[in-house]
Coordinates of C-alpha atoms in Angstrom, one line a residue:
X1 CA -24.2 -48.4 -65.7
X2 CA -27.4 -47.0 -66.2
X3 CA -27.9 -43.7 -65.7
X4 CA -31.7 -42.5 -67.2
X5 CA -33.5 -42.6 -63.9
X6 CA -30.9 -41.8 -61.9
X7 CA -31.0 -38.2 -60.5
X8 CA -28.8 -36.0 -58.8
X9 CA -30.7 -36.2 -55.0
X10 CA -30.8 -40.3 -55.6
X11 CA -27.0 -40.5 -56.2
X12 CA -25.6 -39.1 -52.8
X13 CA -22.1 -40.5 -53.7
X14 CA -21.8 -38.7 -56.8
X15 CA -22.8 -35.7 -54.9
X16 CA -20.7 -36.1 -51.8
X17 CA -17.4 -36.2 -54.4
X18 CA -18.6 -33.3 -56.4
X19 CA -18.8 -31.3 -53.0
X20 CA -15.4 -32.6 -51.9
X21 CA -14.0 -31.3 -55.4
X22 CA -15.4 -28.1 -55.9
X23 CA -13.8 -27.6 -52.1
X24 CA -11.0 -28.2 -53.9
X25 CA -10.0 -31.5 -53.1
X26 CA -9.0 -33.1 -56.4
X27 CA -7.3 -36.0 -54.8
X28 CA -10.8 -37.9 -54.8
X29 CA -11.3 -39.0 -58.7
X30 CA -11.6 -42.6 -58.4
X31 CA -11.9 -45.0 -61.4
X32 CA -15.3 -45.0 -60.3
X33 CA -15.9 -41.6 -60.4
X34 CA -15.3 -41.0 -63.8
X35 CA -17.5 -43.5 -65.2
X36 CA -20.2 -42.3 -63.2
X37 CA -19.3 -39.0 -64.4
X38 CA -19.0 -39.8 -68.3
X39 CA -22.1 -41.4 -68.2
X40 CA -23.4 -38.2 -66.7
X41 CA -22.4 -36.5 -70.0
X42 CA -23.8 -38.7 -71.9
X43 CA -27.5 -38.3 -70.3
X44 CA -26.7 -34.6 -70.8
X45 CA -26.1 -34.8 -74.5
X46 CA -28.8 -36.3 -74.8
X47 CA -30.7 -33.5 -73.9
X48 CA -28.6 -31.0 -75.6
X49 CA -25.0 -31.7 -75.2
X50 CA -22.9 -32.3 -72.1
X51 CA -21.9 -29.5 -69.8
X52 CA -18.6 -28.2 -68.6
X53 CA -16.7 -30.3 -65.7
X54 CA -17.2 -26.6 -63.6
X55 CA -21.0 -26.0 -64.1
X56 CA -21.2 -29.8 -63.4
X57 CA -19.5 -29.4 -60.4
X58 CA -21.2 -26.1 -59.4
X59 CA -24.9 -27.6 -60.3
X60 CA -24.5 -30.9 -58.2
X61 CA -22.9 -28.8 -55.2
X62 CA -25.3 -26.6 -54.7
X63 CA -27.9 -29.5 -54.9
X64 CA -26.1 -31.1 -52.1
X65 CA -26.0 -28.0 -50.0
X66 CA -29.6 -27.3 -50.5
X67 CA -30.8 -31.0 -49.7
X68 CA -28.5 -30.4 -46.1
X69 CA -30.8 -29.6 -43.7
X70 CA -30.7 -26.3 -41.9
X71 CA -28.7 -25.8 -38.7
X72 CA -31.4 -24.4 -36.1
X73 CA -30.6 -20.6 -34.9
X74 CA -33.0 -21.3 -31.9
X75 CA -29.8 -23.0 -29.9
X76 CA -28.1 -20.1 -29.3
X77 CA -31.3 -18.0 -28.7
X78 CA -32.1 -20.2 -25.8
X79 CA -28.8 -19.6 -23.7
X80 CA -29.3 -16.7 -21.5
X81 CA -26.6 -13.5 -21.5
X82 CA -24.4 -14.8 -18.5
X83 CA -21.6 -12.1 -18.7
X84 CA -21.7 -8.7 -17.2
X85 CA -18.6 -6.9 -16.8
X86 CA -20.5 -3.4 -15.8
X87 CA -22.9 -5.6 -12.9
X88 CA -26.5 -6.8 -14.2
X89 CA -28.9 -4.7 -15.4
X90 CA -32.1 -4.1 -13.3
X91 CA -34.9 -4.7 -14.3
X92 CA -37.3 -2.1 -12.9
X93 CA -34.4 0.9 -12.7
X94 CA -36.4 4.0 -12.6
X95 CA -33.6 6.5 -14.4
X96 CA -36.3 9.4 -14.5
X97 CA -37.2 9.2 -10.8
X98 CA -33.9 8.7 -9.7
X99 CA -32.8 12.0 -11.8
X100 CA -35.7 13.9 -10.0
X101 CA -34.3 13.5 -6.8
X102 CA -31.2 15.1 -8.1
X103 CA -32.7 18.1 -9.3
X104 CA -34.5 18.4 -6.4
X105 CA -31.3 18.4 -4.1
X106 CA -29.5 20.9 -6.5
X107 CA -32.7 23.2 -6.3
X108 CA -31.7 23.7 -2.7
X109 CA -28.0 25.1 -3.8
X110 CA -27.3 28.9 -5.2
X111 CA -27.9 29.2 -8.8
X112 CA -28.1 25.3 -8.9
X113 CA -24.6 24.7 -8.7
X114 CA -23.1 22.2 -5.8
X115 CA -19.4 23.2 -4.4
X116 CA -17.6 20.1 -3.2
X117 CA -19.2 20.9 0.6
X118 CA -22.0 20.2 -0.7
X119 CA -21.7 16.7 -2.5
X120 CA -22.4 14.9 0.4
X121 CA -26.4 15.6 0.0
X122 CA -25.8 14.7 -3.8
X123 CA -23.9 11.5 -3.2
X124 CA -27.0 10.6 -1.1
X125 CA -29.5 11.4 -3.5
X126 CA -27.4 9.0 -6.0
X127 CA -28.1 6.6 -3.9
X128 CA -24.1 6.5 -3.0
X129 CA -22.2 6.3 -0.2
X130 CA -21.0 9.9 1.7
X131 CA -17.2 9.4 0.7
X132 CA -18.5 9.1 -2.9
X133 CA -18.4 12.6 -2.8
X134 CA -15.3 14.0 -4.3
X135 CA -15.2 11.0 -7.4
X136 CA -18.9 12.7 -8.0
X137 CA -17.3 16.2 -7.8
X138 CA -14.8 15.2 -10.2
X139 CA -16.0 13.0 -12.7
X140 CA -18.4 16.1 -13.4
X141 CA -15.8 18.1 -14.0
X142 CA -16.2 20.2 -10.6
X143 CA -11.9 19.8 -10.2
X144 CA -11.9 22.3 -13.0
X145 CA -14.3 24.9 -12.7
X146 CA -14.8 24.8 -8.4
X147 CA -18.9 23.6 -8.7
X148 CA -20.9 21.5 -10.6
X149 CA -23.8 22.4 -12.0
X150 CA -27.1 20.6 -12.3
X151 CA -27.2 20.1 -16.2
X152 CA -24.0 18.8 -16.1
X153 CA -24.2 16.4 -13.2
X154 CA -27.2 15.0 -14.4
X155 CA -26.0 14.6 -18.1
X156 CA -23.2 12.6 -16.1
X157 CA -25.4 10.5 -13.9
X158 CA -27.9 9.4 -16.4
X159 CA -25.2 8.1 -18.8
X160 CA -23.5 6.2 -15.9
X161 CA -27.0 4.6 -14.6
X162 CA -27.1 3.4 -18.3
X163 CA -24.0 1.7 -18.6
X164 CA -23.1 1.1 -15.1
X165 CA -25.4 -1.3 -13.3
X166 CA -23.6 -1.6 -10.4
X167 CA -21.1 -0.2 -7.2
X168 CA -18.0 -1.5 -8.9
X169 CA -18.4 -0.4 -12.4
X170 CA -20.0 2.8 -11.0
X171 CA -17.1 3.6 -8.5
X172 CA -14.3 2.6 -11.2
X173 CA -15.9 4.5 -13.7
X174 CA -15.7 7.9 -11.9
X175 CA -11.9 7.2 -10.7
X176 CA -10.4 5.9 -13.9
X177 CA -9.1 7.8 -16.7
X178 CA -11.5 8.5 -19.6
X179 CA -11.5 5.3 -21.9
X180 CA -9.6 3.1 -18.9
X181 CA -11.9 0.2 -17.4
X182 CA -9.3 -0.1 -14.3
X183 CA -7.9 1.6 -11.6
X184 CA -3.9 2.8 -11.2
X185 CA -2.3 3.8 -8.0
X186 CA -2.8 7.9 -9.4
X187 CA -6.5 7.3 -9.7
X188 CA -7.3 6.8 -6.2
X189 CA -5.4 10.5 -4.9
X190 CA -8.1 12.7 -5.8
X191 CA -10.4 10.2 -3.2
X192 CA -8.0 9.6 -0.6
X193 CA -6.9 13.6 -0.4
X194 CA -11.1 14.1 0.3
X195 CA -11.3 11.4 2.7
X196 CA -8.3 13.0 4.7
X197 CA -10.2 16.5 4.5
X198 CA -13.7 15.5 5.6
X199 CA -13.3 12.6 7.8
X200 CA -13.6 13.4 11.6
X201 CA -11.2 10.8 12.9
X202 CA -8.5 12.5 10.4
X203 CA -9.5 16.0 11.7
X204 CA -5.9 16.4 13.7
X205 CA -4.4 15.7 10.4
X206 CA -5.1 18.9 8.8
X207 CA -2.8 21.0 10.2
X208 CA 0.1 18.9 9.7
X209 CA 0.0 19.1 5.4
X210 CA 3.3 17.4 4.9
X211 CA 2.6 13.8 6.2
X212 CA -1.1 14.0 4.1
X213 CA 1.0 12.4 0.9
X214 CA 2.4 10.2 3.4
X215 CA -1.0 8.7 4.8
X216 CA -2.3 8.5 1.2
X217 CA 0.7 6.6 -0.1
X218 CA 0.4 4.2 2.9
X219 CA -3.6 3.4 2.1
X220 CA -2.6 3.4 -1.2
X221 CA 0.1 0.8 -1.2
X222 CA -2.5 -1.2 0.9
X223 CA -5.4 -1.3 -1.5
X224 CA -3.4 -2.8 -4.1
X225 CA -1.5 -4.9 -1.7
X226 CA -5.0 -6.7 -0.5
X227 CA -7.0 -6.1 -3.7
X228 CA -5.0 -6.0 -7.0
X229 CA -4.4 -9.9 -6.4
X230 CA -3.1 -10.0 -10.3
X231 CA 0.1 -7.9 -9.5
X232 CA -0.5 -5.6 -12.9
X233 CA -0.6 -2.3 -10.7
X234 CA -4.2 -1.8 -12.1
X235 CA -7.4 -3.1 -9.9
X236 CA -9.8 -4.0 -12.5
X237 CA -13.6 -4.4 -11.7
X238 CA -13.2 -8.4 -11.4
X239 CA -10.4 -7.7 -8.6
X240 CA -12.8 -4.9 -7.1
X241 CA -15.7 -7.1 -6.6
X242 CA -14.3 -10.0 -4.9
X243 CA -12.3 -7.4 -2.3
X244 CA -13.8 -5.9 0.4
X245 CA -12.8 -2.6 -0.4
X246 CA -16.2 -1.2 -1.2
X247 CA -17.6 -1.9 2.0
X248 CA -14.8 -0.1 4.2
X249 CA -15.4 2.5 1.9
X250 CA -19.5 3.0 2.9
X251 CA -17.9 2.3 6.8
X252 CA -16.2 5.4 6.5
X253 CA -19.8 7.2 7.3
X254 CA -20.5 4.9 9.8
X255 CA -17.3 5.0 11.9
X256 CA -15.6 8.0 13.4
X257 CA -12.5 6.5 14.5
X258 CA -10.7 5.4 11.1
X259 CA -8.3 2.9 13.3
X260 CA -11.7 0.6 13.9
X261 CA -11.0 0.3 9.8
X262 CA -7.7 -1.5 9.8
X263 CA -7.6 -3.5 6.8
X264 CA -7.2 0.0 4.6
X265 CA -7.6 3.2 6.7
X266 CA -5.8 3.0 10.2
X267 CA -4.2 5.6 10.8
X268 CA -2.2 3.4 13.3
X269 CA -1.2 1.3 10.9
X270 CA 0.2 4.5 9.0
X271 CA 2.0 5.5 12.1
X272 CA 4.1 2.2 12.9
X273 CA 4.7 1.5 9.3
X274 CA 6.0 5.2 8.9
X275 CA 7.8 5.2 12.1
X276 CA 9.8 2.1 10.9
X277 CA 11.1 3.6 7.7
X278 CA 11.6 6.6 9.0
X279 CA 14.4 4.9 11.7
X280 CA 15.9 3.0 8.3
X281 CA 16.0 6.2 6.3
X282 CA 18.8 7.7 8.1
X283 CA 19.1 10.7 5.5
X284 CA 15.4 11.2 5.0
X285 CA 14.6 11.4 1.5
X286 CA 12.2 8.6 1.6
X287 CA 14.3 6.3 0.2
X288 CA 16.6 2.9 1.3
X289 CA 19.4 1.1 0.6
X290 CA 20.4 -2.2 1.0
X291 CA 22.2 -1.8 4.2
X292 CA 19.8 0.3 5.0
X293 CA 17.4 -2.5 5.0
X294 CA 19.6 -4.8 6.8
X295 CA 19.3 -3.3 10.1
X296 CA 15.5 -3.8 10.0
X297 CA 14.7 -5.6 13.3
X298 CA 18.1 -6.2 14.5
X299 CA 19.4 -7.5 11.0
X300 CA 17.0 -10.8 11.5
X301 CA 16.9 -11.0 7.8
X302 CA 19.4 -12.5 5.8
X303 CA 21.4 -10.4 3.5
X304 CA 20.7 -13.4 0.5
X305 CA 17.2 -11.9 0.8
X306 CA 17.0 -8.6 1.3
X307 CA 19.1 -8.4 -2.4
X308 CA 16.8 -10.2 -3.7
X309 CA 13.8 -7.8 -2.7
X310 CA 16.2 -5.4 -4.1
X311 CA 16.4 -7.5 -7.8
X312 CA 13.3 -6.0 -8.7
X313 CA 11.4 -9.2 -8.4
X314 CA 8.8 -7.5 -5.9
X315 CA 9.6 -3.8 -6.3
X316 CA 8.0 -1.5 -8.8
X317 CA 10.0 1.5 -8.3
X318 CA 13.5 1.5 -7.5
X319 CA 15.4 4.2 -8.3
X320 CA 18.4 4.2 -10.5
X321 CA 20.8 4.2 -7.7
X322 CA 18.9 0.8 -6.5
X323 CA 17.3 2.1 -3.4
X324 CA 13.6 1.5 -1.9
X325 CA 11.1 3.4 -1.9
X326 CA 8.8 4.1 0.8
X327 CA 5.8 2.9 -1.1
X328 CA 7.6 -0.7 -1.5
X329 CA 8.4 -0.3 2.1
X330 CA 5.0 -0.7 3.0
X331 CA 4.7 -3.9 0.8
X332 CA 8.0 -4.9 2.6
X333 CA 6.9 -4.6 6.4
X334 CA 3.6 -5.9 6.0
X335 CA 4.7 -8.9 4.4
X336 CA 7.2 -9.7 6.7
X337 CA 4.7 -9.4 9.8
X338 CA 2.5 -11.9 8.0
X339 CA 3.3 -14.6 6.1
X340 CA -0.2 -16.4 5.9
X341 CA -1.5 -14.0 3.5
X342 CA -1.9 -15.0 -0.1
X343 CA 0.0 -11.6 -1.5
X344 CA 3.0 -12.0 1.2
X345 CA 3.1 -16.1 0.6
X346 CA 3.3 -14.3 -3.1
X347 CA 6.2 -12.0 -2.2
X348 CA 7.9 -14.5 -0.5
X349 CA 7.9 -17.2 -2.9
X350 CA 8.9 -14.6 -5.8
X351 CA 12.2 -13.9 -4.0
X352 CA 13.0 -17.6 -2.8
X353 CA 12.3 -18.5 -6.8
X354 CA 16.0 -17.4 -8.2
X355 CA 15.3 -19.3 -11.5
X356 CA 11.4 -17.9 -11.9
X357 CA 10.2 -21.3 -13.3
X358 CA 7.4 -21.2 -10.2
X359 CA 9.1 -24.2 -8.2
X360 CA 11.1 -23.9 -5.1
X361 CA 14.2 -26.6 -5.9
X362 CA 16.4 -28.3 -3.3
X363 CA 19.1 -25.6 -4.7
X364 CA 17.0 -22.6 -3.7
X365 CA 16.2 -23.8 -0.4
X366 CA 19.7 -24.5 0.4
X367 CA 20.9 -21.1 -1.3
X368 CA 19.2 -19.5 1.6
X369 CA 20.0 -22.1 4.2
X370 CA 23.8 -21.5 4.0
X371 CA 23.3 -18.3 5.5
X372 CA 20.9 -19.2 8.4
X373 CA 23.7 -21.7 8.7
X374 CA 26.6 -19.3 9.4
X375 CA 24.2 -17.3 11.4
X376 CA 23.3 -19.7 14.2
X377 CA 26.9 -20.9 14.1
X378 CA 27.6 -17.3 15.4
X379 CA 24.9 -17.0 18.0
X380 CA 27.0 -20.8 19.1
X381 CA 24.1 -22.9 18.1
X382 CA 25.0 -25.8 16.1
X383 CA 22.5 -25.6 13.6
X384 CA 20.5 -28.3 12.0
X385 CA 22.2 -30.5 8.8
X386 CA 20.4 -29.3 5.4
X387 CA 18.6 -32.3 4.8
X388 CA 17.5 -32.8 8.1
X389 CA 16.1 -29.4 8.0
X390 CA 14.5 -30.4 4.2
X391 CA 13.1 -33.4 5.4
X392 CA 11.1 -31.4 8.3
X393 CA 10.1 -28.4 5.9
X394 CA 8.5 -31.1 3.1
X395 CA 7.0 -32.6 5.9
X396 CA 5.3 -29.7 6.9
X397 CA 4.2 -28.3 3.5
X398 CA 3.4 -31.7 1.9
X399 CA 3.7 -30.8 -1.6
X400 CA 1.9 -32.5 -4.4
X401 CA 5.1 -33.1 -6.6
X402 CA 7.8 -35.1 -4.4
X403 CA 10.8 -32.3 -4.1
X404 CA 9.2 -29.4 -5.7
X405 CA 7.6 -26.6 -3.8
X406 CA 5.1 -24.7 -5.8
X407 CA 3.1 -21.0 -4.8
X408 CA -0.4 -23.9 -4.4
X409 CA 1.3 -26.0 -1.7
X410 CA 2.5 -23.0 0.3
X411 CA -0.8 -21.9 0.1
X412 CA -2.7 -24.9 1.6
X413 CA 0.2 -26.0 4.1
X414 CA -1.5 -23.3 6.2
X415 CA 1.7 -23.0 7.7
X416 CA 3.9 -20.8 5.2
X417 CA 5.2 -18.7 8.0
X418 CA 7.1 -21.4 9.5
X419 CA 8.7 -22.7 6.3
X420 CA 9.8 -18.9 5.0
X421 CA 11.1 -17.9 8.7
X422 CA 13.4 -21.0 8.4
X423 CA 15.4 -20.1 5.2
X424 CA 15.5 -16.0 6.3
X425 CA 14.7 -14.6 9.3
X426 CA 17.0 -16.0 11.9
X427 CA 14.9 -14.6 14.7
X428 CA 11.5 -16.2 14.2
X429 CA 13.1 -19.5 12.8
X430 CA 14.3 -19.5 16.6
X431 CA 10.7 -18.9 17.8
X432 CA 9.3 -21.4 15.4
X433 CA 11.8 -24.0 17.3
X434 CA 11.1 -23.2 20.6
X435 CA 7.3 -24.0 20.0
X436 CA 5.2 -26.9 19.4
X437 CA 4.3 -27.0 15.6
X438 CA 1.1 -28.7 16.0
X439 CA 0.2 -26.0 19.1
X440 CA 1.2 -23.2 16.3
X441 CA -1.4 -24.7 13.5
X442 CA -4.0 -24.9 16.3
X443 CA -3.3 -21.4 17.4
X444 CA -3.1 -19.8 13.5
X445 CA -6.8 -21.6 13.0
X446 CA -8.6 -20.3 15.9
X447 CA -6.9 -17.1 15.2
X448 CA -9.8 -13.8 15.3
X449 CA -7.1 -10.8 14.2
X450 CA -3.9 -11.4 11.8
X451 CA -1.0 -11.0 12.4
X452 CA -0.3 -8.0 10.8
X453 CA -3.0 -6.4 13.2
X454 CA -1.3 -7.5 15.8
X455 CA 2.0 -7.1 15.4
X456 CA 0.7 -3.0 14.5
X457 CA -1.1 -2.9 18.2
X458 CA 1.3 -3.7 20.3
X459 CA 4.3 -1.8 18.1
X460 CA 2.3 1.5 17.9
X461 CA 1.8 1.0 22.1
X462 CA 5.7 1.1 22.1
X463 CA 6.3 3.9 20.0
X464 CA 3.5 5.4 21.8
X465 CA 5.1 5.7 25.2
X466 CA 8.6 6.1 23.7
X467 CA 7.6 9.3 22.5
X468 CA 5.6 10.3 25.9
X469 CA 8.2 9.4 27.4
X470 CA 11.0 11.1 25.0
X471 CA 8.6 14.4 24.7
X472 CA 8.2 14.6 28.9
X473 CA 12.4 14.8 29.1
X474 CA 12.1 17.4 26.5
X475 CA 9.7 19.5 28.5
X476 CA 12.1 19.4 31.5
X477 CA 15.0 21.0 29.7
X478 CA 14.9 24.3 30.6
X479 CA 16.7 25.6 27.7
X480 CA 14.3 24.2 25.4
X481 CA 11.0 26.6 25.0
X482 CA 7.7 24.4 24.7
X483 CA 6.8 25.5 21.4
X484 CA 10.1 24.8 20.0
X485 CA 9.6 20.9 21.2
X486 CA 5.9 21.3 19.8
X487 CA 7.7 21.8 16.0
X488 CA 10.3 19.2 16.7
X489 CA 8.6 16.7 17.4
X490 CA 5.8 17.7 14.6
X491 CA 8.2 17.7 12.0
X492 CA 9.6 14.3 13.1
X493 CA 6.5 12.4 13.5
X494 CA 2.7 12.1 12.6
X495 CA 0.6 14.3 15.0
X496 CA -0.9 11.8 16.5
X497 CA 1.9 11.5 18.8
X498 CA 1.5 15.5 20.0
X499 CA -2.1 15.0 20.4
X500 CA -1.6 11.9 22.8
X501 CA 1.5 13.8 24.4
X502 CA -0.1 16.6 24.9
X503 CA -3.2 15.2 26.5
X504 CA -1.0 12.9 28.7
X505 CA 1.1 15.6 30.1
X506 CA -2.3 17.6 31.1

């Protein structure tokens, strides 16, 4: 072979096996190879000796990387910054004048320093909304000292206006714990205690101090149950942006009466959900037991069920003695009024799914059917054969995968509530037969309030005029002084009840 005009650049086989064996591949050494590579040499010697195998290798490798042509760095210049966990910057954000306005609020305060009375004016010079007021307060440092002043407020605001760029990212920001990026049941006290404090429509709640935990826990319970959609027990900013939890927060100004608010705030709400633990918990510690549980609505639900809400498949804090709290309660009672929900199709599916492997199974469904079974058989109503009853319930959810049930077809059967009520709650499963199921689908999509809404309405008119009615029978007692029924009743029951009593009787 000749090899005198033959250069490194001309030979781009040689080259492409001295690359692959300085890589390290040594496998590639054909016959071929060699002689190409002896005659190498010999050109070498020729002008002064040959050169080691390893500067041979080294020389003709870093010829062949040098003749590879340059990967442009312009690609990845040209794709625009498309992620923004703290909002989107703006673009025109005027920090200084914003600060101004700050300054010029605090101006107004003695010695510059704002109590938490006066926040309000500061939430509104931030640009916030009113109830902002108390995360302000607190995330600069005024739950330590009693005030804020205006050095440190602004030192706070400016950093958050340059790394928070928008409501979400600001409002987690001031509630989460230093270093966190999410929200935990603990973080939102501080908020909720305020809200409770200042709010006119809550004014009848000061007096009555002991239930103000109470009504926090409830509102509580309910912004993770509608907004922490993940189940992790911490709201992150993703989960806080696609909720509408921000917005009932800046209605709060608006509205005076807090049960016009009733995905989060009603204090309705509060009162029936209260009410009906408070009937379970026979001892009052805030805390149920299985059997305890069982009487809920007449017993409707089937025992199967109610241990498996008590398997820890949707509780978070049992105690050691296996008992419910009143903070799962709320998760409890809300799911069982409405089923269409995505969190209570959630909760229902985790406690139908014994195995956990995400698919309702023939065996599952008939676990729960045995007892529905013996029930009806008691009530003398001969009840339907299994696989009639499977044949209906697969005809109603339709699911993608012939014999499995899975969380997605629940979800778009639009009809969940019909299909849980059959394998648990005896009662409704009796409504659900006595009805038309294609009148039922038409009803649930021309539906304007849930069901959970009104299922709360028309319980709180109940207990309502059972207490009016209880509290009227109390007056009449002659043995019984007015203000003695006055504390009864107040250390029974939210005040809302004495305030509508009292007014009534007058």
């Amino acid at each position: 072979m000749r090899m005198k005009e033959l250069s490194l650049r001309q030979d781009p086989d040689l080259r492409k096996e001295l690359a692959l064996l300085a890589r390290g591949c040594d496998f590639v050494l054909p016959s071929r190879f060699k002689k190409r590579l002896r005659a190498f040499h010999a050109e070498q010697g020729q002008a002064g000796g040959p050169l080691p195998i390893q500067d041979c290798v080294f020389i003709l490798y870093s010829a062949q990387v040098k003749s590879e042509a340059p990967v442009p760095t312009a690609l990845s210049e040209s794709i625009p910054k498309f992620y923004f966990p703290r909002g989107r910057p703006k673009a025109n954000l005027n920090i200084d004048g914003l600060i101004a306005k700050i300054e010029k609020i605090f101006s107004q305060f003695p010695n510059e320093r704002a109590t938490i009375e006066d926040m309000g004016k500061v939430a509104k010079a931030c640009e916030c909304p009113l109830y902002w007021k108390a995360p302000l307060f607190n995330s600069a440092g005024g739950d330590r000292t009693g005030f804020v002043s205006v050095h440190k407020f602004v030192a706070m605001w400016r950093k958050m206006l340059q790394t928070c760029h928008d409501d979400v990212s600001k409002f987690v920001h001031l509630l989460a714990k230093p270093g966190c990026n999410y929200l935990e049941q603990e973080d939102f006290i501080p908020f909720l205690q305020d809200v409770v404090n200042s709010h006119a429509g809550l004014a009848f709640l000061k007096e009555a101090s002991d239930f103000h935990s109470r009504y926090i826990t409830t509102v509580a319970q309910r912004i993770f149950y509608n907004v922490n959609r993940s189940w992790s027990g911490r709201i992150s900013c993703s989960e806080l942006r696609k909720s509408s939890f921000l917005q009932n927060v800046a209605l709060l100004e608006q509205e005076e009466d807090v049960n016009q608010l009733t995905e989060f705030f009603s204090y309705e709400h509060f009162y029936v959900i209260y009410c009906k633990f408070w009937e379970l918990d026979t001892d009052h510690d805030l805390y149920i037991d299985q059997r305890d549980l069982a009487r809920h609505n007449d017993q409707a639900i089937s025992h199967k069920m109610i241990e498996r809400i008590f398997s820890g498949t949707v509780t978070r804090r049992l105690r050691k003695d296996g008992r419910l709290s009143y903070a799962d309660f709320v998760w409890f009672l809300i799911s069982e009024e409405d089923k269409k929900t995505d969190t209570s199709i959630e909760y229902w599916f985790r406690c139908m799914d014994l195995d956990g492997d995400g698919v309702l199974s023939m065996y599952e469904l008939e676990y729960f059917y045995e007892e529905q079974c013996v029930k009806l058989e008691t009530m003398a109503i001969e009840p339907l054969p299994f696989e009639d009853c499977l044949c209906q319930m697969l005809d109603l959810v339709k699911p993608e995968v012939e014999g499995k049930i899975t969380l997605r077809d629940l979800k778009q059967c639009k009809l969940s509530h019909i299909f849980y009520d059959t394998f648990f709650n005896i009662e409704k499963y009796l409504d659900h037969e006595q009805k038309d199921p294609f009148s039922v689908e038409a009803e649930t999509e021309g539906q304007e309030i849930s069901d959970w809404e009104k299922y709360a309405a028309e319980e709180y008119d109940i207990l309502v005029a059972e207490e009016t009615t209880t509290d009227q029978q109390l007056f009449q007692n002659q043995s019984l002084p007015q203000h003695s029924v006055e504390l009864f009743t107040i250390s029974i029951f939210p005040p809302v009840v004495v305030v509508l009593t009292c007014s009534s009787l007058e």
